Amino acid sequence: MPETSELKRSVSGVRGIVGDTLTPELVARHAAAFGSLLSGDKVVVASDTRPTGPMIKEAAISGLQSVGCDVIDIGIAPTPTVPLAVTHFKAAGGIAVTASHNPIEWNALKFIGSATQLLSPTLFDRIYYLADGNGRIAYRGWDKIGSRTSSLAMLNVHIRRVLSLKQVATRAVARRKPKVVLDAVNGAGSVYAPALLRKLACRVVEIHCRPDGRFPRGTEPLPENLKDLCAAVVSHRADIGFALDPDADRLAVVDEQGKPLGEERTLVLATEWVLSRTPGPVVINLSTTQAVLDVAKSHKQRGYTAKVGEANVAAMMKSKRAVIGGEGNGGVIMPSLHPGRDAMLGMALVLSYLSHADQPISQLSAGLPMYYAAKTRKAPSGDWQDRLNRFADHFGTRGQIDTRDGIKVTMDGESVHARASNTEPIIRISAEARTHKHARELLSAAQKSLGY
Ligand code: MG
């Protein structure tokens, strides 16, 4: 059953509504708990562009310093910059102040390990245990509190790290010089993403790249939120359009005709490109399109599914030694860069594929395995377990059942999935099939069996 309270705590961090559940006191206490578990070592802090970012960030920094952590503030930066910064500054961990795609009234602390070391799930339990007043947070005296410095070095470090990946075809992109329209939703990618594209020698048109956190469209890079981007791709006769979410870990692609490919296609395209250069295992989450697994199969590579949640995907990628993977929400992960979703990485990979293939992006996408999804969200009312049981009774005998995260039933590549969200108090129901019509039929059968 999802929490009814608006404060959400999970294996990524603590998320709430500013002025309601997310207060400076609560933020400082969680940051202090995190810092004391890192034994007062060095910690990197960044924020996205939300207007509440500075207030929340200051409270987090204060909490960290209070337990002796030396804080390096890297300013406004994408969430994926943080693990790279933790490694760059030889820190013990990082905090990204961002509520990702949640609406503007939300903010959050996301606790992050380094580019090579994930935070363990038990660490999160201990953070929450301490922050709830169980056990003692190791506050320091006046002469032992942590220092605070600022650094803007990470913009260049992040770009350099992406461009140095062997799967990023810098020469092919520089030859083709694709024209790219970028929509950064006025979020944390507003500066980083255009800088990367220019370094790749793209011709760049920027829309919604003012880092003021006034989100000019729906925050998720979903087709219905990309009307400005689609129009700009057409009017500028661009080769491709890219859309980010507010903390720049998710990426959606718009084709040269101004048509959104759907955020599921980002990982399909990136996986095809990466496996064609460097074969290896692939890991996705349970709600990602089957098309990624089909791509892996076409390259004779193993594909695995993890529970929903970036940390779960990252942990499985590590154990399976995956070369690429991520989430169907536009989150591309390559462990050789760092274990988190990274829109900058996604852009560089898709542009490499586009430039190397020398075909329009619409054709590249059309040439890859394709499924159609139908999704809906519902308020969590009634007995959730009872609803799930009825769902399992209805579909369970028809395919393979997976109960790691809600219930997913896979029937010859097609599937239905019902689960409670980790980040919002909602129930997500989805279906995937080889035709639109069948996906919609599966979804309505799923809704019915759940009693919605
Ligand atoms: Mg995000």
Coordinates of C-alpha atoms and ligand atoms in Angstrom, one line a residue:
M1 CA 0.0 0.0 0.0
P2 CA 1.5 3.4 -0.9
E3 CA 2.1 5.9 1.8
T4 CA -0.8 8.3 2.1
S5 CA 1.4 11.0 3.7
E6 CA 3.1 13.2 1.2
L7 CA 6.6 12.6 2.6
K8 CA 8.1 9.8 0.5
R9 CA 11.2 8.0 1.7
S10 CA 12.8 5.3 -0.4
V11 CA 16.1 4.0 -1.6
S12 CA 16.8 7.2 -3.4
G13 CA 16.0 9.7 -0.7
V14 CA 13.4 11.8 0.9
R15 CA 10.8 13.8 -1.1
G16 CA 8.0 16.1 0.0
I17 CA 6.1 19.3 -0.6
V18 CA 7.9 22.4 0.5
G19 CA 6.1 24.2 3.4
D20 CA 4.1 21.1 4.2
T21 CA 6.0 17.9 4.7
L22 CA 9.5 19.1 3.6
T23 CA 10.8 21.7 6.0
P24 CA 14.3 23.0 6.6
E25 CA 14.4 21.2 10.0
L26 CA 13.6 17.8 8.4
V27 CA 16.1 18.4 5.6
A28 CA 18.9 19.4 8.0
R29 CA 18.2 16.3 10.2
H30 CA 18.3 13.9 7.2
A31 CA 21.4 15.5 5.9
A32 CA 23.1 15.3 9.3
A33 CA 22.1 11.6 9.6
F34 CA 23.5 10.9 6.2
G35 CA 26.7 12.8 7.0
S36 CA 27.2 11.2 10.3
L37 CA 26.9 7.7 8.7
L38 CA 29.7 8.9 6.3
S39 CA 31.8 9.6 9.4
G40 CA 32.0 13.3 8.7
D41 CA 33.8 12.8 5.4
K42 CA 33.7 15.0 2.3
V43 CA 30.2 15.4 0.7
V44 CA 29.2 17.0 -2.7
V45 CA 25.9 19.0 -2.9
A46 CA 24.1 20.2 -6.0
S47 CA 20.6 21.5 -6.8
D48 CA 18.3 21.7 -9.8
T49 CA 16.8 25.1 -10.7
R50 CA 13.6 25.0 -8.5
P51 CA 13.0 28.3 -6.7
T52 CA 13.1 26.3 -3.4
G53 CA 16.5 24.8 -4.3
P54 CA 18.7 27.4 -2.4
M55 CA 16.6 27.2 0.8
I56 CA 16.6 23.4 0.8
K57 CA 20.3 23.2 -0.2
E58 CA 21.4 25.6 2.6
A59 CA 19.5 23.4 5.2
A60 CA 21.2 20.3 3.8
I61 CA 24.6 21.9 3.9
S62 CA 24.1 23.1 7.4
G63 CA 23.1 19.6 8.5
L64 CA 26.2 18.1 6.8
Q65 CA 28.6 20.7 8.4
S66 CA 27.1 20.1 11.8
V67 CA 28.3 16.5 11.8
G68 CA 31.8 17.5 10.5
C69 CA 31.4 16.9 6.8
D70 CA 33.4 19.1 4.5
V71 CA 30.9 20.2 1.8
I72 CA 31.6 21.0 -1.8
D73 CA 28.8 22.9 -3.4
I74 CA 28.9 22.4 -7.2
G75 CA 26.0 24.8 -7.8
I76 CA 23.1 24.1 -10.2
A77 CA 23.9 20.8 -11.8
P78 CA 22.2 17.7 -13.3
T79 CA 21.6 14.9 -10.9
P80 CA 24.0 12.6 -12.9
T81 CA 26.8 15.2 -12.4
V82 CA 26.8 14.4 -8.6
P83 CA 28.3 10.8 -8.7
L84 CA 31.0 12.1 -11.1
A85 CA 31.7 14.9 -8.7
V86 CA 31.9 12.5 -5.7
T87 CA 34.6 10.6 -7.6
H88 CA 36.3 13.8 -8.9
F89 CA 36.6 15.3 -5.4
K90 CA 37.3 11.9 -3.7
A91 CA 34.2 12.5 -1.5
A92 CA 32.3 9.9 0.4
G93 CA 28.9 10.7 -1.0
G94 CA 26.6 13.4 -2.5
I95 CA 23.2 15.0 -2.2
A96 CA 21.3 16.2 -5.2
V97 CA 18.6 18.7 -4.1
T98 CA 15.9 17.8 -6.7
A99 CA 12.4 16.4 -6.9
S100 CA 13.2 15.4 -10.5
H101 CA 9.9 15.5 -12.5
N102 CA 7.6 16.2 -9.6
P103 CA 5.7 19.5 -9.9
I104 CA 7.2 22.7 -8.7
E105 CA 5.8 22.5 -5.1
W106 CA 7.9 19.4 -4.4
N107 CA 11.6 19.1 -3.6
A108 CA 13.8 16.4 -2.3
L109 CA 17.1 15.1 -1.1
K110 CA 18.6 12.4 -3.3
F111 CA 21.5 10.6 -1.6
I112 CA 24.1 9.4 -4.0
G113 CA 27.3 7.3 -3.9
S114 CA 30.3 7.7 -6.3
A115 CA 30.7 6.8 -10.0
T116 CA 31.9 3.4 -8.9
Q117 CA 30.4 2.8 -5.5
L118 CA 26.6 2.6 -4.9
L119 CA 25.2 3.4 -1.5
S120 CA 23.9 0.3 0.1
P121 CA 20.1 -0.1 0.7
T122 CA 20.8 -0.7 4.4
L123 CA 22.4 2.8 4.6
F124 CA 19.1 4.3 3.7
D125 CA 17.4 2.4 6.6
R126 CA 20.0 3.7 8.9
I127 CA 19.6 7.3 7.7
Y128 CA 15.9 7.2 8.3
Y129 CA 16.3 5.5 11.7
L130 CA 18.7 8.2 12.8
A131 CA 16.6 11.0 11.4
D132 CA 13.6 9.8 13.2
G133 CA 15.3 10.3 16.5
N134 CA 16.3 6.7 17.1
G135 CA 20.0 6.6 17.9
R136 CA 22.3 9.6 18.2
I137 CA 23.4 11.8 15.3
A138 CA 27.1 12.7 15.9
Y139 CA 26.9 16.5 16.1
R140 CA 30.2 18.2 16.4
G141 CA 31.4 21.1 18.6
W142 CA 32.3 24.5 17.3
D143 CA 35.9 23.6 16.4
K144 CA 35.0 20.3 14.6
I145 CA 32.2 21.5 12.2
G146 CA 32.8 20.9 8.5
S147 CA 34.1 23.4 5.9
R148 CA 32.3 24.6 2.9
T149 CA 33.7 25.4 -0.6
S150 CA 32.2 26.0 -4.0
S151 CA 33.3 24.6 -7.3
L152 CA 32.1 25.1 -10.9
A153 CA 34.6 22.6 -12.3
M154 CA 32.0 19.9 -12.9
L155 CA 30.6 21.3 -16.1
N156 CA 33.8 20.6 -18.0
V157 CA 34.5 17.4 -16.1
H158 CA 31.1 15.9 -16.9
I159 CA 31.4 16.8 -20.6
R160 CA 34.9 15.4 -20.8
R161 CA 33.9 12.2 -19.2
V162 CA 31.0 11.7 -21.6
L163 CA 33.1 12.5 -24.7
S164 CA 35.9 10.1 -23.6
L165 CA 33.6 7.1 -23.7
K166 CA 34.6 4.8 -26.5
Q167 CA 31.0 4.4 -27.5
V168 CA 30.7 8.2 -28.2
A169 CA 31.6 8.7 -31.9
T170 CA 32.9 12.3 -31.6
R171 CA 34.4 12.3 -35.1
A172 CA 31.3 11.0 -36.8
V173 CA 29.2 13.6 -35.0
A174 CA 31.6 16.4 -35.9
R175 CA 31.5 15.3 -39.5
R176 CA 27.7 15.2 -39.7
K177 CA 27.2 18.4 -37.5
P178 CA 23.6 17.5 -36.8
K179 CA 21.2 20.3 -36.1
V180 CA 19.7 19.8 -32.6
V181 CA 16.8 21.5 -30.9
L182 CA 17.1 21.2 -27.1
D183 CA 14.3 21.7 -24.6
A184 CA 15.7 21.6 -21.0
V185 CA 12.4 22.6 -19.3
N186 CA 14.4 25.5 -17.7
G187 CA 15.9 22.9 -15.5
A188 CA 19.4 21.8 -14.4
G189 CA 20.3 20.7 -17.9
S190 CA 19.9 24.3 -19.2
V191 CA 23.6 25.0 -19.2
Y192 CA 25.2 21.6 -19.2
A193 CA 23.3 20.1 -22.1
P194 CA 23.9 22.9 -24.7
A195 CA 27.6 23.0 -23.7
L196 CA 27.9 19.3 -24.4
L197 CA 26.1 19.6 -27.7
R198 CA 28.4 22.4 -28.8
K199 CA 31.5 20.5 -27.8
L200 CA 30.2 17.7 -30.0
A201 CA 30.1 20.3 -32.9
C202 CA 26.3 20.1 -33.2
R203 CA 24.4 23.1 -34.5
V204 CA 22.2 23.9 -31.4
V205 CA 18.9 25.7 -31.1
E206 CA 17.9 26.2 -27.4
I207 CA 14.3 26.4 -26.2
H208 CA 13.4 26.5 -22.4
C209 CA 17.1 26.7 -21.5
R210 CA 16.8 29.5 -18.9
P211 CA 17.9 28.0 -15.6
D212 CA 15.3 29.7 -13.5
G213 CA 13.1 26.7 -12.6
R214 CA 9.9 28.2 -13.9
F215 CA 8.9 25.0 -15.7
P216 CA 7.2 26.2 -19.0
R217 CA 5.7 22.8 -19.8
G218 CA 4.8 19.5 -18.0
T219 CA 8.0 18.4 -16.3
E220 CA 8.2 14.9 -17.7
P221 CA 9.5 14.6 -21.3
L222 CA 6.2 12.9 -22.4
P223 CA 4.9 13.5 -26.0
E224 CA 2.0 15.7 -24.7
N225 CA 4.5 18.1 -23.1
L226 CA 6.7 18.6 -26.1
K227 CA 4.6 20.7 -28.5
D228 CA 7.0 23.6 -28.4
L229 CA 10.0 21.3 -29.1
C230 CA 8.2 19.5 -32.0
A231 CA 7.2 22.8 -33.6
A232 CA 10.8 24.1 -33.2
V233 CA 12.3 21.0 -34.8
V234 CA 10.1 21.5 -37.9
S235 CA 10.6 25.3 -38.2
H236 CA 14.4 25.0 -37.8
R237 CA 14.5 22.0 -40.1
A238 CA 16.5 20.2 -37.4
D239 CA 17.8 16.6 -37.6
I240 CA 16.6 15.8 -34.1
G241 CA 15.0 17.3 -30.9
F242 CA 16.0 16.4 -27.3
A243 CA 13.8 17.0 -24.3
L244 CA 15.0 16.7 -20.7
D245 CA 13.3 16.5 -17.3
P246 CA 14.2 19.1 -14.6
D247 CA 17.2 17.3 -13.2
A248 CA 18.5 16.1 -16.6
D249 CA 18.6 12.4 -16.0
R250 CA 15.8 11.6 -18.4
L251 CA 15.9 12.1 -22.2
A252 CA 13.2 12.0 -24.9
V253 CA 13.8 12.2 -28.6
V254 CA 11.7 14.0 -31.3
D255 CA 12.4 12.9 -34.9
E256 CA 13.3 15.2 -37.9
Q257 CA 9.6 15.4 -38.8
G258 CA 8.7 16.9 -35.4
K259 CA 7.2 13.7 -34.1
P260 CA 8.0 12.5 -30.5
L261 CA 9.4 9.0 -30.6
G262 CA 8.1 8.4 -27.0
E263 CA 10.6 8.2 -24.1
E264 CA 10.8 4.4 -24.3
R265 CA 12.6 4.8 -27.6
T266 CA 15.6 6.6 -26.1
L267 CA 17.0 3.4 -24.4
V268 CA 16.1 1.3 -27.4
L269 CA 18.2 3.5 -29.7
A270 CA 21.1 3.8 -27.2
T271 CA 21.2 0.1 -26.6
E272 CA 21.2 -0.8 -30.3
W273 CA 24.2 1.6 -30.8
V274 CA 26.2 0.5 -27.7
L275 CA 25.7 -3.2 -28.3
S276 CA 26.8 -2.8 -32.0
R277 CA 30.1 -1.4 -30.7
T278 CA 30.6 -3.2 -27.4
P279 CA 28.5 -6.3 -26.8
G280 CA 27.5 -7.3 -23.2
P281 CA 24.6 -7.9 -20.9
V282 CA 21.7 -5.4 -20.6
V283 CA 19.6 -4.6 -17.5
I284 CA 16.3 -2.7 -17.6
N285 CA 13.5 -2.3 -15.0
L286 CA 10.3 -4.2 -14.9
S287 CA 8.3 -1.5 -16.6
T288 CA 10.7 -0.8 -19.5
T289 CA 9.7 -1.9 -23.0
Q290 CA 10.3 -5.4 -24.1
A291 CA 11.9 -3.8 -27.2
V292 CA 15.2 -3.3 -25.3
L293 CA 15.4 -7.0 -24.5
D294 CA 14.6 -7.8 -28.1
V295 CA 17.5 -5.6 -29.2
A296 CA 19.8 -7.4 -26.7
K297 CA 18.6 -10.7 -28.1
S298 CA 19.3 -9.6 -31.7
H299 CA 22.9 -9.0 -30.6
K300 CA 23.0 -12.4 -28.9
Q301 CA 23.3 -10.7 -25.5
R302 CA 21.6 -11.5 -22.2
G303 CA 18.8 -9.2 -20.9
Y304 CA 17.8 -8.9 -17.3
T305 CA 14.9 -7.0 -15.5
A306 CA 15.2 -5.4 -12.1
K307 CA 12.7 -4.0 -9.7
V308 CA 11.6 -0.4 -10.5
G309 CA 13.8 2.2 -8.9
E310 CA 17.1 3.5 -10.3
A311 CA 19.1 2.0 -7.3
N312 CA 17.7 -1.4 -8.0
V313 CA 18.6 -1.2 -11.7
A314 CA 22.1 0.1 -10.9
A315 CA 22.7 -2.7 -8.4
M316 CA 21.7 -5.4 -10.9
M317 CA 23.8 -3.8 -13.6
K318 CA 26.8 -4.1 -11.3
S319 CA 26.1 -7.7 -10.4
K320 CA 25.5 -8.7 -14.1
R321 CA 28.4 -6.6 -15.4
A322 CA 26.0 -4.9 -17.8
V323 CA 27.4 -2.6 -20.5
I324 CA 24.2 -0.6 -20.8
G325 CA 20.7 -0.4 -19.4
G326 CA 18.3 1.8 -17.6
E327 CA 14.7 2.7 -17.6
G328 CA 12.0 3.2 -20.2
N329 CA 11.3 6.7 -18.9
G330 CA 14.3 7.9 -21.0
G331 CA 16.9 7.0 -18.4
V332 CA 20.1 5.7 -20.0
I333 CA 22.8 4.2 -17.8
M334 CA 26.3 3.1 -18.6
P335 CA 28.2 1.8 -15.6
S336 CA 31.5 2.7 -17.2
L337 CA 30.5 6.4 -16.8
H338 CA 28.5 6.1 -13.5
P339 CA 25.7 4.0 -12.1
G340 CA 22.8 6.6 -12.7
R341 CA 20.6 7.7 -15.4
D342 CA 22.2 10.5 -17.5
A343 CA 20.5 12.5 -20.2
M344 CA 23.9 13.9 -21.4
L345 CA 25.1 10.4 -22.0
G346 CA 21.8 9.5 -23.8
M347 CA 22.2 12.5 -26.1
A348 CA 25.8 11.6 -27.0
L349 CA 24.9 8.0 -27.7
V350 CA 21.8 8.8 -29.8
L351 CA 23.8 11.4 -31.8
S352 CA 26.6 8.9 -32.3
Y353 CA 24.2 6.4 -33.7
L354 CA 22.5 9.0 -35.9
S355 CA 25.8 10.4 -37.3
H356 CA 27.4 7.0 -37.8
A357 CA 24.3 5.5 -39.6
D358 CA 23.8 8.6 -41.7
Q359 CA 20.0 8.0 -41.8
P360 CA 17.2 10.1 -40.4
I361 CA 16.4 9.3 -36.8
S362 CA 12.8 8.4 -37.8
Q363 CA 14.2 5.6 -40.0
L364 CA 16.7 4.4 -37.4
S365 CA 13.9 4.1 -34.8
A366 CA 11.5 2.4 -37.3
G367 CA 14.2 -0.3 -38.0
L368 CA 14.2 -1.4 -34.3
P369 CA 11.8 -3.6 -32.4
M370 CA 8.6 -1.8 -31.5
Y371 CA 5.8 -2.3 -29.0
Y372 CA 2.9 -0.1 -28.1
A373 CA 2.1 0.9 -24.5
A374 CA -1.1 2.0 -22.8
K375 CA -0.8 3.4 -19.3
T376 CA -2.9 5.0 -16.6
R377 CA -2.6 6.1 -13.0
K378 CA -5.1 5.8 -10.2
A379 CA -5.6 7.0 -6.7
P380 CA -4.7 4.4 -4.1
S381 CA -8.1 3.6 -2.6
G382 CA -9.5 0.5 -1.0
D383 CA -7.4 -2.6 -0.2
W384 CA -4.4 -2.7 -2.5
Q385 CA -3.5 -6.3 -1.8
D386 CA -7.0 -7.4 -2.5
R387 CA -7.0 -5.6 -5.8
L388 CA -3.7 -7.2 -6.7
N389 CA -5.0 -10.6 -5.9
R390 CA -7.9 -10.2 -8.3
F391 CA -5.5 -8.9 -10.9
A392 CA -3.3 -12.0 -10.4
D393 CA -6.4 -14.3 -10.6
H394 CA -7.4 -12.7 -13.9
F395 CA -4.0 -12.8 -15.7
G396 CA -1.9 -15.2 -13.7
T397 CA -2.8 -18.3 -15.7
R398 CA -2.1 -16.7 -19.0
G399 CA 1.6 -16.0 -18.7
Q400 CA 4.7 -15.6 -16.6
I401 CA 4.0 -13.8 -13.3
D402 CA 6.5 -11.6 -11.6
T403 CA 5.7 -10.3 -8.1
R404 CA 8.9 -8.3 -7.4
D405 CA 7.2 -5.0 -7.8
G406 CA 3.4 -5.1 -7.7
I407 CA 2.4 -7.7 -10.3
K408 CA 3.6 -8.0 -13.8
V409 CA 2.4 -10.8 -16.2
T410 CA 4.2 -11.4 -19.4
M411 CA 2.5 -13.2 -22.2
D412 CA 4.8 -14.0 -25.2
G413 CA 6.5 -10.6 -25.0
E414 CA 3.3 -8.7 -24.3
S415 CA 2.5 -7.7 -20.7
V416 CA 0.4 -6.1 -18.0
H417 CA 1.8 -4.5 -14.9
A418 CA 0.2 -3.0 -11.8
R419 CA 2.3 -1.3 -9.1
A420 CA 2.4 1.4 -6.5
S421 CA 4.7 4.3 -7.3
N422 CA 7.8 4.8 -5.3
T423 CA 7.8 8.6 -5.7
E424 CA 4.1 9.7 -5.7
P425 CA 1.0 8.4 -3.9
I426 CA -0.5 6.8 -7.0
I427 CA -1.1 3.4 -8.6
R428 CA 0.5 2.9 -12.0
I429 CA -1.2 0.4 -14.4
S430 CA 0.4 -0.3 -17.8
A431 CA 0.1 -2.7 -20.7
E432 CA 2.4 -3.3 -23.7
A433 CA 1.5 -5.1 -26.9
R434 CA 2.5 -5.5 -30.5
T435 CA -0.5 -3.2 -31.6
H436 CA -2.0 -0.1 -30.1
K437 CA -5.4 -1.8 -30.1
H438 CA -4.2 -4.8 -28.2
A439 CA -2.4 -2.6 -25.6
R440 CA -5.6 -0.7 -25.0
E441 CA -7.6 -3.9 -24.6
L442 CA -5.1 -5.3 -22.2
L443 CA -5.1 -2.1 -20.2
S444 CA -8.8 -2.0 -19.9
A445 CA -8.9 -5.6 -18.8
A446 CA -6.3 -4.8 -16.2
Q447 CA -8.2 -1.9 -14.9
K448 CA -11.4 -3.9 -14.7
S449 CA -9.7 -6.8 -12.8
L450 CA -8.2 -4.3 -10.3
G451 CA -11.6 -2.9 -9.7
Y452 CA -10.9 0.6 -11.1
Ligands
MG1 MG 14.8 13.1 -13.1

